[in-house]
PDB file of C-alpha atoms in Angstrom:
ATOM      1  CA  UNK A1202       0.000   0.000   0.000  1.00  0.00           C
ATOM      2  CA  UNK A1203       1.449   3.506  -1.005  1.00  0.00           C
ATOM      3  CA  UNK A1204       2.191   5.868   2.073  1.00  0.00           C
ATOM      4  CA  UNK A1205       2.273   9.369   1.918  1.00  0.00           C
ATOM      5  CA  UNK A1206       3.738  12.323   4.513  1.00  0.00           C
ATOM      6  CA  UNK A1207       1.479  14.656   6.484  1.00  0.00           C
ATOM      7  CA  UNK A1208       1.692  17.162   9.222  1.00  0.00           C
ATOM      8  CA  UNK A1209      -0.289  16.909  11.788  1.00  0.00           C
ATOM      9  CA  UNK A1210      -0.858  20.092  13.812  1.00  0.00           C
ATOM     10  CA  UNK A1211      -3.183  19.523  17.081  1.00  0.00           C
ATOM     11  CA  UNK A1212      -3.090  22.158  20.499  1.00  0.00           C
ATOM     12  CA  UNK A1213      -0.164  20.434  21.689  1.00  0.00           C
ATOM     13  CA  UNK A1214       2.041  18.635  19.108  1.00  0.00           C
ATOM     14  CA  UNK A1215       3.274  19.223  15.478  1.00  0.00           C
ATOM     15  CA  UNK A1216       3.974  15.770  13.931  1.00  0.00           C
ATOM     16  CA  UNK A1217       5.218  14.618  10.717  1.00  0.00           C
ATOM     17  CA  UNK A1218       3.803  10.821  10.540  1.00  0.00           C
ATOM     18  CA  UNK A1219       3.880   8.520   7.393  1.00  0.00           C
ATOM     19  CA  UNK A1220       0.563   6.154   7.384  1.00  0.00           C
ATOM     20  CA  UNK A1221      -1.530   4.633   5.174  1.00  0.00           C
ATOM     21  CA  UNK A1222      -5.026   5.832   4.132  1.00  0.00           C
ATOM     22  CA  UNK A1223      -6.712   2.516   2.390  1.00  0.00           C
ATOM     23  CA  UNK A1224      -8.086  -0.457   3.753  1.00  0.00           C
ATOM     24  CA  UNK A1225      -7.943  -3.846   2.199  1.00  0.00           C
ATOM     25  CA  UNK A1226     -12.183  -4.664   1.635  1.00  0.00           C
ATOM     26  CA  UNK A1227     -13.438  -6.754  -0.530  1.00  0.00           C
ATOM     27  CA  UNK A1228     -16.899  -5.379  -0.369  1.00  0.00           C
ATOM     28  CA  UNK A1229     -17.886  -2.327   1.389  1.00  0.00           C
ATOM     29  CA  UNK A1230     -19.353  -1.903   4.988  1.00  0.00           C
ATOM     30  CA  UNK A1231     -22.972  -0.710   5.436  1.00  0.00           C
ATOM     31  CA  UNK A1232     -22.856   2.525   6.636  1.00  0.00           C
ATOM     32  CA  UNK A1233     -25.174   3.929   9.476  1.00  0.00           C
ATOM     33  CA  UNK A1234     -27.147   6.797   7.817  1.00  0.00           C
ATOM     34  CA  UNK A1235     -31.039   6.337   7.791  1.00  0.00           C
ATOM     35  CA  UNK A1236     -32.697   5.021   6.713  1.00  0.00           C
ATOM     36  CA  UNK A1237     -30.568   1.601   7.378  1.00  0.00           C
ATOM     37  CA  UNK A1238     -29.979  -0.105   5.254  1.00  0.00           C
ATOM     38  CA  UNK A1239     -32.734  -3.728   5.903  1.00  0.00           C
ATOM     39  CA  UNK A1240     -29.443  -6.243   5.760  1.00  0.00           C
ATOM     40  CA  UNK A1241     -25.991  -4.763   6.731  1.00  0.00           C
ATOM     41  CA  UNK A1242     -22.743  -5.695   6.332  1.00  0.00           C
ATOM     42  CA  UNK A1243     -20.544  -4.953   9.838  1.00  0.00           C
ATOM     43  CA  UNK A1244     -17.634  -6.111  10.647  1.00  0.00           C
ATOM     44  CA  UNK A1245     -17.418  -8.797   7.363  1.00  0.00           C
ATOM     45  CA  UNK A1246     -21.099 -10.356   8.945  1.00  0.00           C
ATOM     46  CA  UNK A1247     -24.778  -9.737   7.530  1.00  0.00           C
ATOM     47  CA  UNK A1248     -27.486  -8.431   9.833  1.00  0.00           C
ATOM     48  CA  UNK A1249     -31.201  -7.627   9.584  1.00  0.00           C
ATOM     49  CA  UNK A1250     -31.955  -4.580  10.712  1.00  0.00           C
ATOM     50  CA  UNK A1251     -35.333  -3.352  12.114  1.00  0.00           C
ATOM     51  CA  UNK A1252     -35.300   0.010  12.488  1.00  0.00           C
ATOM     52  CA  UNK A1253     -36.933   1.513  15.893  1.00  0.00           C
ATOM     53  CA  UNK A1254     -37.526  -1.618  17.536  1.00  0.00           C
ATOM     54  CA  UNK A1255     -36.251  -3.434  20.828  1.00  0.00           C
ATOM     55  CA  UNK A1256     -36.904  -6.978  21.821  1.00  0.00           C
ATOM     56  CA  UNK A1257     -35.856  -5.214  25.417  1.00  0.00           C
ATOM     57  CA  UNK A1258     -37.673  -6.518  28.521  1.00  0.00           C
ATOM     58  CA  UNK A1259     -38.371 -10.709  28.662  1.00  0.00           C
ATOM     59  CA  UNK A1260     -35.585 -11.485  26.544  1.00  0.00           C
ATOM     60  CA  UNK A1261     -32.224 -12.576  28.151  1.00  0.00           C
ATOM     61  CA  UNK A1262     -28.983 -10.022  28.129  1.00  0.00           C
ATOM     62  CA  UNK A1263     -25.407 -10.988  27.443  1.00  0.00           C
ATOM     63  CA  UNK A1264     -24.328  -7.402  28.629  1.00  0.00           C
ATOM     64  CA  UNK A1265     -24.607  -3.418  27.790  1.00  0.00           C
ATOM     65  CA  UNK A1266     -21.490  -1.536  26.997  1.00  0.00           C
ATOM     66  CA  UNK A1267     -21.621   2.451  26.256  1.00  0.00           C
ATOM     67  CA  UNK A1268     -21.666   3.856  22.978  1.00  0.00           C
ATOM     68  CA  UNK A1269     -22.310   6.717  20.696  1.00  0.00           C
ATOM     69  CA  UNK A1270     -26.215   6.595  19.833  1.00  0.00           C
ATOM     70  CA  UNK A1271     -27.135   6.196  16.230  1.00  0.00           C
ATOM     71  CA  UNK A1272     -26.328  10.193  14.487  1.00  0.00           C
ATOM     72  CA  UNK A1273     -23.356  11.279  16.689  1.00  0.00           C
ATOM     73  CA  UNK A1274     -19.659  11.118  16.550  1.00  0.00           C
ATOM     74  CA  UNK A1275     -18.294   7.878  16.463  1.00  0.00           C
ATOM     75  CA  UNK A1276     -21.973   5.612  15.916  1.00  0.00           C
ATOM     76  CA  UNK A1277     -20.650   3.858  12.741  1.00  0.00           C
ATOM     77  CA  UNK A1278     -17.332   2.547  14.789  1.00  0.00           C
ATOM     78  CA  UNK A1279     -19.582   2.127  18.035  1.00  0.00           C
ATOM     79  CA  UNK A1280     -21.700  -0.038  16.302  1.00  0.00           C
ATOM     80  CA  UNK A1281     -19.103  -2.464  14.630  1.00  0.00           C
ATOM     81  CA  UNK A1282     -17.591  -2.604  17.978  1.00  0.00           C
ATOM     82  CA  UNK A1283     -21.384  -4.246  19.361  1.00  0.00           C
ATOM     83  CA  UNK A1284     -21.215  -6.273  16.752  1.00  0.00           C
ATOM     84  CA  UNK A1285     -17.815  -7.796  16.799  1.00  0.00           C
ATOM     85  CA  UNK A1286     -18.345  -8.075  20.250  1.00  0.00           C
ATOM     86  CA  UNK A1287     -21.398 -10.613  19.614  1.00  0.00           C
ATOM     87  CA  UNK A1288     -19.776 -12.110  16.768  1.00  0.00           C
ATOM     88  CA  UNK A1289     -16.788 -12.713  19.412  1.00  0.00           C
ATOM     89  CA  UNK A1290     -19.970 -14.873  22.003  1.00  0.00           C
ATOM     90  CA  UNK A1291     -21.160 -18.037  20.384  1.00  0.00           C
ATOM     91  CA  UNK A1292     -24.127 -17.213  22.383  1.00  0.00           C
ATOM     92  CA  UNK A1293     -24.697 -13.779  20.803  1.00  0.00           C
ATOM     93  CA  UNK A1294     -28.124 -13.358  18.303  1.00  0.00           C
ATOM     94  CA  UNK A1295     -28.422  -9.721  17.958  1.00  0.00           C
ATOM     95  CA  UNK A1296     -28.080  -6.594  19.941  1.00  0.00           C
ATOM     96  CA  UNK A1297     -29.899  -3.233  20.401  1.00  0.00           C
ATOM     97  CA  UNK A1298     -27.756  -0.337  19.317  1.00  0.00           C
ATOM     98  CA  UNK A1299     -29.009   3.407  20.701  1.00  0.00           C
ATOM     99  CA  UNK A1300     -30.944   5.832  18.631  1.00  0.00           C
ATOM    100  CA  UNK A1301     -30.764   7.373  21.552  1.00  0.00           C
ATOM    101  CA  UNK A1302     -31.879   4.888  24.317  1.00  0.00           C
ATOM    102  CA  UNK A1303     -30.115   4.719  27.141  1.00  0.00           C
ATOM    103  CA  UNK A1304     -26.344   5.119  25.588  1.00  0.00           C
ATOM    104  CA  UNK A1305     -25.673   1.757  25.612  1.00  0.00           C
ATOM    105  CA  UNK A1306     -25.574  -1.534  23.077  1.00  0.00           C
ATOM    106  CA  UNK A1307     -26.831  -4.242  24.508  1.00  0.00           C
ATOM    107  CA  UNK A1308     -25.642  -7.552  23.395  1.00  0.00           C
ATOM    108  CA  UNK A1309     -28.614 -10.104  23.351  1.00  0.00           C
ATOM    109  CA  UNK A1310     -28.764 -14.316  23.590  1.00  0.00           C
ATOM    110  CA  UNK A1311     -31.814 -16.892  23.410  1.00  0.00           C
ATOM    111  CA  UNK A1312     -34.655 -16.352  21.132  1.00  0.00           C
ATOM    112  CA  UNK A1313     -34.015 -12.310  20.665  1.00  0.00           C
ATOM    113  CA  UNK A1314     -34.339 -12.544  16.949  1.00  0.00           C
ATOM    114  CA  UNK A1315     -36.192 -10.051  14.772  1.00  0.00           C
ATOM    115  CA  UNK A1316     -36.049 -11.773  11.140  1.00  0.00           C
ATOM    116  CA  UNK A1317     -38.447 -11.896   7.955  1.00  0.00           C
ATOM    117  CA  UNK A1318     -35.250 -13.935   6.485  1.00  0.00           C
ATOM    118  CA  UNK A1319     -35.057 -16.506   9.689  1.00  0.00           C
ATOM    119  CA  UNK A1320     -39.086 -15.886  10.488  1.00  0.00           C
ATOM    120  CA  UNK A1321     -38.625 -15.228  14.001  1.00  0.00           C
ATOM    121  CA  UNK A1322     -39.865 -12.397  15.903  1.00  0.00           C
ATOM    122  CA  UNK A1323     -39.261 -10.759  19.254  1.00  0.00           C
ATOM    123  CA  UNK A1324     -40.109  -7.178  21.076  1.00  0.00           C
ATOM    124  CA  UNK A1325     -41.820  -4.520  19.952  1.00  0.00           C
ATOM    125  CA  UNK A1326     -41.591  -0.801  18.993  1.00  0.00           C
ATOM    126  CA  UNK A1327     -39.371   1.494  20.404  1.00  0.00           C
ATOM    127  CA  UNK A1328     -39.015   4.942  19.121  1.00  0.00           C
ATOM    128  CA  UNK A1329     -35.161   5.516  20.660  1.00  0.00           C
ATOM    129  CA  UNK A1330     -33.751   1.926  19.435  1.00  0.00           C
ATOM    130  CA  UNK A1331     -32.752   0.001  16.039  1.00  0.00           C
ATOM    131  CA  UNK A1332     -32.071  -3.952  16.723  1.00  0.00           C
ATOM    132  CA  UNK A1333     -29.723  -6.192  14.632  1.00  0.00           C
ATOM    133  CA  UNK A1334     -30.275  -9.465  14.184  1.00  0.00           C
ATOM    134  CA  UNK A1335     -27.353 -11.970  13.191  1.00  0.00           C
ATOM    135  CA  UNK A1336     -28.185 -13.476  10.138  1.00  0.00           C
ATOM    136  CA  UNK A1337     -24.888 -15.240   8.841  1.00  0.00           C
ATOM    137  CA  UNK A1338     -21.666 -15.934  11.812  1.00  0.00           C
ATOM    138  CA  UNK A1339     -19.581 -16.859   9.019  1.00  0.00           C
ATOM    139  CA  UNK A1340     -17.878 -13.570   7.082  1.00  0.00           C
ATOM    140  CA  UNK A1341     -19.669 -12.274   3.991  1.00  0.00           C
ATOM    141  CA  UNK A1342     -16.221 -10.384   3.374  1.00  0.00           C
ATOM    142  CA  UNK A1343     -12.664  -9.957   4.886  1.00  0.00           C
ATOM    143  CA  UNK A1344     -12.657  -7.646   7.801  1.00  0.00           C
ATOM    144  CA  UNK A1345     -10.845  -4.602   7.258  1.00  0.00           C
ATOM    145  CA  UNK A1346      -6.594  -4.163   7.485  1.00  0.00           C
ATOM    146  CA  UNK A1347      -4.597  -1.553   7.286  1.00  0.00           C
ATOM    147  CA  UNK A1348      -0.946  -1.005   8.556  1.00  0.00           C
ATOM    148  CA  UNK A1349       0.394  -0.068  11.793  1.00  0.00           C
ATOM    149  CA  UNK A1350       2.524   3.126  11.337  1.00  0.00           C
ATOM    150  CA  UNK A1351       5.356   4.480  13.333  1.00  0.00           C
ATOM    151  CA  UNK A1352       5.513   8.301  14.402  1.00  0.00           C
ATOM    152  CA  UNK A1353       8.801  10.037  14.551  1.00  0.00           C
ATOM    153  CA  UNK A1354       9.993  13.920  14.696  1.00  0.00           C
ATOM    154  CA  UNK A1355       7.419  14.864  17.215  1.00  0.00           C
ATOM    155  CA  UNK A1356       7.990  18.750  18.463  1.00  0.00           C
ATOM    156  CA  UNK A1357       6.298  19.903  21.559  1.00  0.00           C
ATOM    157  CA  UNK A1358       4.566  23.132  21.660  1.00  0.00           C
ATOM    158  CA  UNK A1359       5.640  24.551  25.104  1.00  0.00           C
ATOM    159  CA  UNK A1360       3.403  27.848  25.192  1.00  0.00           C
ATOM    160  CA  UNK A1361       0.706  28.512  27.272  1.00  0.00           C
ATOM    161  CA  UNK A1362      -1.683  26.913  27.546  1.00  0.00           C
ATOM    162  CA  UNK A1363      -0.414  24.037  25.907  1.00  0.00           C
ATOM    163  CA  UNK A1364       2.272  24.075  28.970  1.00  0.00           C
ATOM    164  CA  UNK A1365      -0.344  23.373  31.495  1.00  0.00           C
ATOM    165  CA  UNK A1366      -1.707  19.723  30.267  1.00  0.00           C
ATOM    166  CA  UNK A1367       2.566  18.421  29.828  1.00  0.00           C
ATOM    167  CA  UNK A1368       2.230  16.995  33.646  1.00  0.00           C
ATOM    168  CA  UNK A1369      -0.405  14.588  32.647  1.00  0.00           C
ATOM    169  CA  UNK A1370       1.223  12.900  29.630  1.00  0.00           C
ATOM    170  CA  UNK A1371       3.658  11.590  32.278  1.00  0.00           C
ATOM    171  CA  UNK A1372       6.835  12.505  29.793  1.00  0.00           C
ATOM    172  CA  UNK A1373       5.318  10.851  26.538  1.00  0.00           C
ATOM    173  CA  UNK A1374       6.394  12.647  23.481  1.00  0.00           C
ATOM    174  CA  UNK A1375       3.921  10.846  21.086  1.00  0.00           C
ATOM    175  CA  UNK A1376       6.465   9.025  19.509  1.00  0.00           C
ATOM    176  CA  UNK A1377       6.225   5.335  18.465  1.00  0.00           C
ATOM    177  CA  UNK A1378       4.632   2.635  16.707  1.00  0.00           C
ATOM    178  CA  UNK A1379       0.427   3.684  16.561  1.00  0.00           C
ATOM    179  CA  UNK A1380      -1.517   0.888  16.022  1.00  0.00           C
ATOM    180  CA  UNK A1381      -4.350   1.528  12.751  1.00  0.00           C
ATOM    181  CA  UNK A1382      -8.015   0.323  12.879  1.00  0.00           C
ATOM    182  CA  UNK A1383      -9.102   0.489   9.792  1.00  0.00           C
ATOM    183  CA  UNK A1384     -12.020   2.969   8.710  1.00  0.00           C
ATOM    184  CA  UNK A1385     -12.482   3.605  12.165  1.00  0.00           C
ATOM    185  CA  UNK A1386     -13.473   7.585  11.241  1.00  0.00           C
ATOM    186  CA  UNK A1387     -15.037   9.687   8.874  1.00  0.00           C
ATOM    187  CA  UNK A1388     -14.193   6.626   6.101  1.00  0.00           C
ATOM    188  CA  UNK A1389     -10.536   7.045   7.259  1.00  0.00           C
ATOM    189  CA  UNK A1390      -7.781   4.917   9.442  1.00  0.00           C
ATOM    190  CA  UNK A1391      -7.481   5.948  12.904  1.00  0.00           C
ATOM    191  CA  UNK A1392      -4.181   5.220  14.731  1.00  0.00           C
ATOM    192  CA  UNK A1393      -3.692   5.244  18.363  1.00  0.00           C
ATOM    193  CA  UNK A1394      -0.306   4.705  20.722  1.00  0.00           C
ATOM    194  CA  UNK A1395      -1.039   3.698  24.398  1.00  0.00           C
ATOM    195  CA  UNK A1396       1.711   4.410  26.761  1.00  0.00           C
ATOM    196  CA  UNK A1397       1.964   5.287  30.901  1.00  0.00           C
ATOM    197  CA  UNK A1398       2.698   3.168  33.665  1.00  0.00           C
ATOM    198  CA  UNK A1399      -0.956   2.250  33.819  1.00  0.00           C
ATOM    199  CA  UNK A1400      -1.629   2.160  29.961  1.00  0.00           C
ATOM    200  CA  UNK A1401      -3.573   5.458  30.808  1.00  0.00           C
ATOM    201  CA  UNK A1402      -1.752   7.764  28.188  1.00  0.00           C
ATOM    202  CA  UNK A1403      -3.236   7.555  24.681  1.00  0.00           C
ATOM    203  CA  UNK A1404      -2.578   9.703  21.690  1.00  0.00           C
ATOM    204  CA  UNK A1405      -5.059   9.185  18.452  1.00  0.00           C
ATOM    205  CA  UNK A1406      -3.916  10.468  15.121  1.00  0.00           C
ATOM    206  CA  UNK A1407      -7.392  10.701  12.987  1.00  0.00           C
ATOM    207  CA  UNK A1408      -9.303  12.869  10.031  1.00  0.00           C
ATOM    208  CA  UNK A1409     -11.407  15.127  10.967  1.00  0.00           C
ATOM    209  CA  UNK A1410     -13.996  17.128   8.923  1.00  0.00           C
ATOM    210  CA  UNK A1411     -17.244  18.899   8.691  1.00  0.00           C
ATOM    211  CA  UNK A1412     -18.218  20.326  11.837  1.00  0.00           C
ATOM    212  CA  UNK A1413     -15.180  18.004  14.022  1.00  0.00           C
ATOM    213  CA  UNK A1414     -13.714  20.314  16.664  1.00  0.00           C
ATOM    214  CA  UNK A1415     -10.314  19.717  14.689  1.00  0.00           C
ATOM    215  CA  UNK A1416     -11.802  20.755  11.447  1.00  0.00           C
ATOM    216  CA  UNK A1417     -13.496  23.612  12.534  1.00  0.00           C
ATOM    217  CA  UNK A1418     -11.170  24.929  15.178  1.00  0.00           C
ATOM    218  CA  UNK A1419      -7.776  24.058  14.763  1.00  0.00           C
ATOM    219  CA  UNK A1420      -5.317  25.755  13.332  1.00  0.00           C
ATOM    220  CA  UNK A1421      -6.578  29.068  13.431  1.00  0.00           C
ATOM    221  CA  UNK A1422      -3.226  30.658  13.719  1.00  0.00           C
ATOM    222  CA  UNK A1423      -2.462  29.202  10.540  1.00  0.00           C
ATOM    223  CA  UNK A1424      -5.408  30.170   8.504  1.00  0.00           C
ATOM    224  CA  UNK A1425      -6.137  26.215   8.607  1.00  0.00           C
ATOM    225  CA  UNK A1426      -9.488  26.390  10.604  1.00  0.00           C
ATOM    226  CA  UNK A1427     -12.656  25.142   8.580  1.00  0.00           C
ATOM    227  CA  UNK A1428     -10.963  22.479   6.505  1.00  0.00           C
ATOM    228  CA  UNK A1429     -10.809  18.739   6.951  1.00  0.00           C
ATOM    229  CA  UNK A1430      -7.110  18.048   8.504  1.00  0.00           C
ATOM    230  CA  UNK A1431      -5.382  15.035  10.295  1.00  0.00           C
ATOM    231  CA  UNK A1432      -5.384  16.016  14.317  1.00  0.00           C
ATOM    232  CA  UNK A1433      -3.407  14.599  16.981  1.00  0.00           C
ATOM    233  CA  UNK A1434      -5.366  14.270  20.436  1.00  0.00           C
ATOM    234  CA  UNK A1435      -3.833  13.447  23.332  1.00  0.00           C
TER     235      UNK A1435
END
């Protein structure tokens, strides 16, 4: 895969970082714009979908885990994330993802199916909730790769009030291998480098546009502010 340079300017860091953009798909991941679409491909799986519907109370949970409700930031990689999860739980049948509920996927077991292609039926209507029903455990395409790319030449920005959030990064100079999910944002790679004692320093390199806080915002100084950009958060 071809690699190209880019600078990376965020509040805190200017990095030059070589990474790759594309993903190796062979067929292309349902996105999460409505309407949904009735069977989805996530995460290399097929779904039915039933748009604002639960099969909620009476049918058995595996577990809930937070995540972006359908139409905000980060939905489309919250929602992969339920549904690797299940694919991961030879138990898992479906889960309810939140549009907005209560913030939360829940993964779901037993006879929590809501199918015209499997004729099986659960729950009801529920204005704040979509529910996904796993049609097919074994992959309808190769999950998404892209390469892990190492960060060099990092330059701190040592004015106020950049200054005042150093004592929290422990020393970490955002240098280092970042590890790429692929498509993770805005259609793009996202790469991320844990570091700390604890594992409780993370920087994420990832493109931001439309109204994202880094395409709106950042670089101001530079006359870069309203236009897409790669940003560095830390």
């Amino acid at each position: 895969t071809a690699q190209d340079t880019h600078t990376s300017v965020s509040g805190r860091l200017r990095v030059d970082v070589r990474h790759a953009d594309s993903a190796v798909m062979a067929c292309e991941e349902s996105g999460d714009q409505e309407p949904l679409e009735k069977f989805s491909m996530i995460d290399g799986a097929e779904w039915e979908v039933t748009e604002r519907w639960n099969c909620g109370k009476g049918y058995d949970n595996i577990s809930s885990h937070m995540q972006a409700p359908l139409g905000s930031d980060g939905s489309l990689a919250g929602r992969r994330w339920c549904a690797r999860r299940c694919l991961s739980l030879p138990s898992c049948v479906g889960f309810s993802y939140p549009h907005p509920g209560d913030g939360r996927c829940w993964l779901k077991t037993g006879d929590a199916r809501m199918s015209s292609r499997l004729e099986a039926t659960c729950g009801g209507p529920a204005t704040d909730w979509d529910y996904y029903t796993l049609l097919d455990r074994e992959p309808k395409c190769p999950k998404a790769s892209c390469i892990n790319t190492f960060v060099s030449g990092a330059s701190l920005v040592t004015s106020a009030p950049c200054s005042n959030s150093r004592g929290a990064d422990e020393g970490s100079d955002a240098n280092g291998l970042y590890v790429c999910s692929a498509r993770a944002y805005n259609g793009k790679n996202v790469y991320r480098l844990v570091e700390g004692l604890d594992a409780d320093i993370m920087w994420e390199l990832r493109w931001e546009s439309g109204l994202d806080w880094g395409a709106t915002d950042l670089g101001k100084l530079t006359g870069l502010s309203g236009k897409p950009k790669w940003v560095l958060y830390g």
